[in-house]
Amino acid sequence: MVTLKERVDAAFADAAGPGLRAVATVAVGYDNIDVPALTSRGVVVAHTPGVLTDATADITLGLLLSVTRRLGEGERLLRSGTPWSFELDFMLGTGLTGRTLGIVGLGQIGRAVARRARAFGMEIVYTGRRPAPAGTEEELAAAYLPLPELLARADVVSLHCPLTADTHHLIDADALATMKPTAFLLNTARGPVVDEAALADALDAGTIAGAGLDVFEHEPEVHPGLLGRDDVALAPHLGSATVATRTAMATLAARNVVAVLRGERPPTPVPAD
Ligand code: DGY
């Protein structure tokens, strides 16, 4: 059993030797695992989809509210002892009702985020590699858009795609330049989906209005250009960090291992591409 911090590749498999039968990651994302290197050696690879969907969607909405309503900035102001008083124009933020949320990757977590955003009165547009499951567009009143159009239209862009060669730096300087200057970017997927240096530059230049980040390109490091900014809400990869969720993830990973050792199909193998 591994976490997202371990690099599991051919060298890992060779070091483990022929006795290695399964690698079960306690995570839904498996970009740290070279799946072909393992499956070609007869090693079964499994992950933990489903059990962390709600927790991750919740933290996405937490970051959204934090950055749009300036909660972190407000807390820092209070804790610093800076004098303040209620004024009609004091620390005004951005409301969500009637705004458009652009979901990049309408998988389980993307759909859970969209459901929550609908409850906040947001409109949903989405993009992704695969068409949404039948009935999803109707349920979420969601419209498909190609990525460039989604970036140009959304007031909030939220990333829920896996990290692959195709999605590495999907949000780069060009993508950021396509977004509205009033728009916010959320990343609760994987850090390298965003070019963090380009994001820091875009925030400096006012290309976009802010960002909410739970994951980082060079975790646990955070780009220094993001750390001091009040228009960025930051969390230390807390998407699945609840007691119940981490317990469910670890239990599912253990069930995956036990199934393989019994010669059975694990409950949640990584999908064949
Ligand atoms: C995952 O499961 O991929 C998260 O990033 C860690 O919980």
Short mmCIF file of C-alpha atoms in Angstrom, two decimals, residues 10-225:
data_model
loop_
_atom_site.label_atom_id
_atom_site.label_comp_id
_atom_site.label_asym_id
_atom_site.label_seq_id
_atom_site.Cartn_x
_atom_site.Cartn_y
_atom_site.Cartn_z
CA ALA A 10 9.98 0.04 -12.97
CA ALA A 11 12.87 0.60 -10.52
CA PHE A 12 10.45 0.18 -7.60
CA ALA A 13 9.04 -3.03 -9.09
CA ASP A 14 12.51 -4.39 -9.79
CA ALA A 15 13.64 -3.57 -6.25
CA ALA A 16 10.56 -5.30 -4.84
CA GLY A 17 11.26 -8.36 -6.94
CA PRO A 18 8.99 -11.05 -8.36
CA GLY A 19 7.07 -11.46 -5.10
CA LEU A 20 5.33 -8.14 -5.68
CA ARG A 21 1.71 -8.90 -6.61
CA ALA A 22 -0.25 -5.72 -5.97
CA VAL A 23 0.25 -2.00 -5.51
CA ALA A 24 -2.73 -0.35 -3.85
CA THR A 25 -2.57 3.41 -3.52
CA VAL A 26 -4.58 5.16 -0.81
CA ALA A 27 -5.73 7.79 -3.30
CA VAL A 28 -7.94 8.13 -6.31
CA GLY A 29 -5.15 9.75 -8.36
CA TYR A 30 -2.40 7.41 -9.51
CA ASP A 31 -0.10 9.69 -11.49
CA ASN A 32 2.75 8.62 -9.16
CA ILE A 33 2.45 5.07 -10.48
CA ASP A 34 3.84 3.87 -13.80
CA VAL A 35 0.92 1.52 -14.41
CA PRO A 36 2.29 -0.15 -17.60
CA ALA A 37 5.62 -0.85 -15.83
CA LEU A 38 3.70 -2.76 -13.17
CA THR A 39 1.02 -4.49 -15.21
CA SER A 40 3.65 -5.69 -17.68
CA ARG A 41 5.29 -7.43 -14.69
CA GLY A 42 1.96 -9.00 -13.66
CA VAL A 43 1.45 -6.59 -10.74
CA VAL A 44 -2.15 -5.50 -10.13
CA VAL A 45 -2.63 -1.77 -9.48
CA ALA A 46 -5.61 -0.45 -7.53
CA HIS A 47 -6.78 2.94 -6.24
CA THR A 48 -9.63 4.34 -4.11
CA PRO A 49 -12.24 6.13 -6.23
CA GLY A 50 -15.64 7.08 -4.86
CA VAL A 51 -14.95 7.18 -1.13
CA LEU A 52 -13.35 10.65 -1.20
CA THR A 53 -15.72 12.30 -3.65
CA ASP A 54 -17.77 14.30 -1.15
CA ALA A 55 -14.83 15.33 1.02
CA THR A 56 -12.92 16.65 -1.99
CA ALA A 57 -15.97 18.45 -3.37
CA ASP A 58 -16.53 20.04 0.04
CA ILE A 59 -12.98 21.42 0.22
CA THR A 60 -13.34 22.80 -3.32
CA LEU A 61 -16.37 24.81 -2.22
CA GLY A 62 -14.46 25.83 0.92
CA LEU A 63 -11.64 27.27 -1.19
CA LEU A 64 -14.17 28.91 -3.50
CA LEU A 65 -15.86 30.72 -0.62
CA SER A 66 -12.53 31.51 1.00
CA VAL A 67 -11.09 33.24 -2.05
CA THR A 68 -14.26 34.93 -3.34
CA ARG A 69 -15.36 36.21 0.08
CA ARG A 70 -11.83 36.96 1.32
CA LEU A 71 -12.13 34.78 4.41
CA GLY A 72 -8.42 34.02 4.77
CA GLU A 73 -7.54 37.66 4.22
CA GLY A 74 -10.11 38.70 6.82
CA GLU A 75 -8.79 36.21 9.35
CA ARG A 76 -5.22 37.36 8.78
CA LEU A 77 -6.34 40.96 9.30
CA LEU A 78 -8.00 40.12 12.63
CA ARG A 79 -5.13 38.00 13.89
CA SER A 80 -2.62 40.71 13.02
CA GLY A 81 -4.43 43.14 15.29
CA THR A 82 -4.97 45.59 12.45
CA PRO A 83 -7.68 48.12 13.40
CA TRP A 84 -10.91 47.70 11.43
CA SER A 85 -14.54 48.67 11.56
CA PHE A 86 -17.64 47.76 9.63
CA GLU A 87 -17.95 50.03 6.60
CA LEU A 88 -20.24 49.69 3.62
CA ASP A 89 -17.27 49.21 1.34
CA PHE A 90 -15.05 47.19 3.69
CA MET A 91 -13.51 43.99 2.26
CA LEU A 92 -16.07 43.48 -0.45
CA GLY A 93 -15.88 40.18 -2.27
CA THR A 94 -17.62 38.41 -5.12
CA GLY A 95 -20.94 36.58 -4.78
CA LEU A 96 -21.62 33.26 -6.45
CA THR A 97 -25.31 33.44 -7.37
CA GLY A 98 -25.78 33.60 -11.11
CA ARG A 99 -22.05 33.12 -11.82
CA THR A 100 -20.79 30.42 -14.14
CA LEU A 101 -18.67 27.56 -12.86
CA GLY A 102 -16.49 25.86 -15.47
CA ILE A 103 -15.64 22.30 -14.46
CA VAL A 104 -12.61 20.73 -16.13
CA GLY A 105 -13.22 16.99 -15.79
CA LEU A 106 -16.81 16.02 -15.00
CA GLY A 107 -15.96 12.76 -13.21
CA GLN A 108 -17.33 11.83 -9.80
CA ILE A 109 -15.64 14.75 -8.00
CA GLY A 110 -16.44 17.24 -10.76
CA ARG A 111 -20.10 16.24 -10.62
CA ALA A 112 -20.18 16.50 -6.82
CA VAL A 113 -18.70 20.01 -7.06
CA ALA A 114 -21.27 20.94 -9.71
CA ARG A 115 -24.16 19.73 -7.50
CA ARG A 116 -22.92 21.85 -4.61
CA ALA A 117 -22.39 24.87 -6.89
CA ARG A 118 -25.97 24.51 -8.21
CA ALA A 119 -27.13 24.88 -4.60
CA PHE A 120 -25.24 28.20 -4.53
CA GLY A 121 -27.14 29.34 -7.62
CA MET A 122 -24.29 28.86 -10.08
CA GLU A 123 -24.60 27.89 -13.75
CA ILE A 124 -22.48 24.94 -14.86
CA VAL A 125 -20.40 24.47 -17.98
CA TYR A 126 -17.91 21.64 -18.32
CA THR A 127 -15.23 20.15 -20.48
CA GLY A 128 -13.50 16.79 -20.45
CA ARG A 129 -12.16 13.88 -22.41
CA ARG A 130 -15.30 11.80 -22.19
CA PRO A 131 -18.94 12.78 -22.63
CA ALA A 132 -20.79 13.14 -19.31
CA PRO A 133 -22.74 10.02 -18.25
CA ALA A 134 -26.33 9.92 -19.56
CA GLY A 135 -28.64 12.25 -17.66
CA THR A 136 -25.79 14.28 -16.10
CA GLU A 137 -26.21 17.35 -18.29
CA GLU A 138 -29.94 17.41 -17.47
CA GLU A 139 -29.39 16.82 -13.73
CA LEU A 140 -26.83 19.63 -13.45
CA ALA A 141 -28.26 21.83 -16.21
CA ALA A 142 -24.69 21.62 -17.49
CA ALA A 143 -23.53 22.50 -20.99
CA TYR A 144 -20.40 21.07 -22.63
CA LEU A 145 -17.86 23.59 -23.95
CA PRO A 146 -14.40 23.05 -25.46
CA LEU A 147 -11.71 24.16 -22.99
CA PRO A 148 -10.88 27.54 -24.60
CA GLU A 149 -14.55 28.52 -24.63
CA LEU A 150 -15.04 27.34 -21.06
CA LEU A 151 -12.03 29.40 -19.92
CA ALA A 152 -13.35 32.49 -21.68
CA ARG A 153 -16.87 32.10 -20.26
CA ALA A 154 -16.45 30.86 -16.67
CA ASP A 155 -16.39 33.12 -13.61
CA VAL A 156 -14.79 30.25 -11.71
CA VAL A 157 -12.72 27.47 -13.31
CA SER A 158 -12.39 24.33 -11.17
CA LEU A 159 -9.96 21.54 -12.08
CA HIS A 160 -11.01 17.91 -11.53
CA CYS A 161 -9.04 16.07 -14.20
CA PRO A 162 -6.35 13.48 -13.49
CA LEU A 163 -2.70 14.45 -14.00
CA THR A 164 -1.50 12.87 -17.24
CA ALA A 165 0.92 13.85 -19.98
CA ASP A 166 -2.04 15.59 -21.65
CA THR A 167 -3.10 17.61 -18.59
CA HIS A 168 0.38 18.61 -17.35
CA HIS A 169 0.34 22.45 -17.40
CA LEU A 170 -3.11 22.37 -18.98
CA ILE A 171 -3.54 25.73 -17.29
CA ASP A 172 -0.53 27.64 -18.57
CA ALA A 173 0.05 31.29 -19.43
CA ASP A 174 -2.08 31.03 -22.59
CA ALA A 175 -4.96 29.37 -20.77
CA LEU A 176 -4.83 31.96 -17.99
CA ALA A 177 -4.83 34.75 -20.57
CA THR A 178 -8.06 33.31 -21.96
CA MET A 179 -9.82 33.65 -18.59
CA LYS A 180 -11.73 36.74 -17.51
CA PRO A 181 -9.85 39.28 -15.35
CA THR A 182 -12.66 38.82 -12.80
CA ALA A 183 -12.40 35.01 -12.79
CA PHE A 184 -11.06 32.64 -10.14
CA LEU A 185 -9.14 29.37 -10.59
CA LEU A 186 -9.57 26.40 -8.23
CA ASN A 187 -7.26 23.38 -8.15
CA THR A 188 -8.09 20.40 -5.94
CA ALA A 189 -6.83 17.89 -8.55
CA ARG A 190 -3.06 17.75 -8.92
CA GLY A 191 -0.58 20.62 -8.72
CA PRO A 192 1.20 20.13 -12.06
CA VAL A 193 -2.07 20.61 -13.97
CA VAL A 194 -1.33 24.31 -13.35
CA ASP A 195 1.89 26.09 -14.31
CA GLU A 196 2.35 27.75 -10.93
CA ALA A 197 4.90 30.33 -12.14
CA ALA A 198 2.46 31.36 -14.88
CA LEU A 199 -0.33 31.58 -12.30
CA ALA A 200 1.76 33.84 -10.05
CA ASP A 201 2.53 36.04 -13.08
CA ALA A 202 -1.15 36.14 -14.10
CA LEU A 203 -2.19 37.21 -10.60
CA ASP A 204 0.52 39.89 -10.56
CA ALA A 205 -0.67 41.18 -13.92
CA GLY A 206 -4.37 41.10 -12.98
CA THR A 207 -5.05 38.57 -15.74
CA ILE A 208 -7.35 36.71 -13.32
CA ALA A 209 -8.82 37.76 -9.96
CA GLY A 210 -7.69 34.97 -7.64
CA ALA A 211 -7.12 31.30 -7.00
CA GLY A 212 -7.94 28.60 -4.47
CA LEU A 213 -5.32 25.84 -4.30
CA ASP A 214 -5.22 22.59 -2.34
CA VAL A 215 -2.46 21.01 -4.44
CA PHE A 216 0.88 22.30 -5.66
CA GLU A 217 3.21 21.72 -8.54
CA HIS A 218 6.21 20.86 -6.35
CA GLU A 219 4.42 19.69 -3.23
CA PRO A 220 5.02 20.38 -0.37
CA GLU A 221 6.65 23.56 -1.73
CA VAL A 222 4.37 26.42 -2.73
CA HIS A 223 5.55 28.87 -5.38
CA PRO A 224 6.87 31.92 -3.46
CA GLY A 225 4.90 34.20 -5.77
#
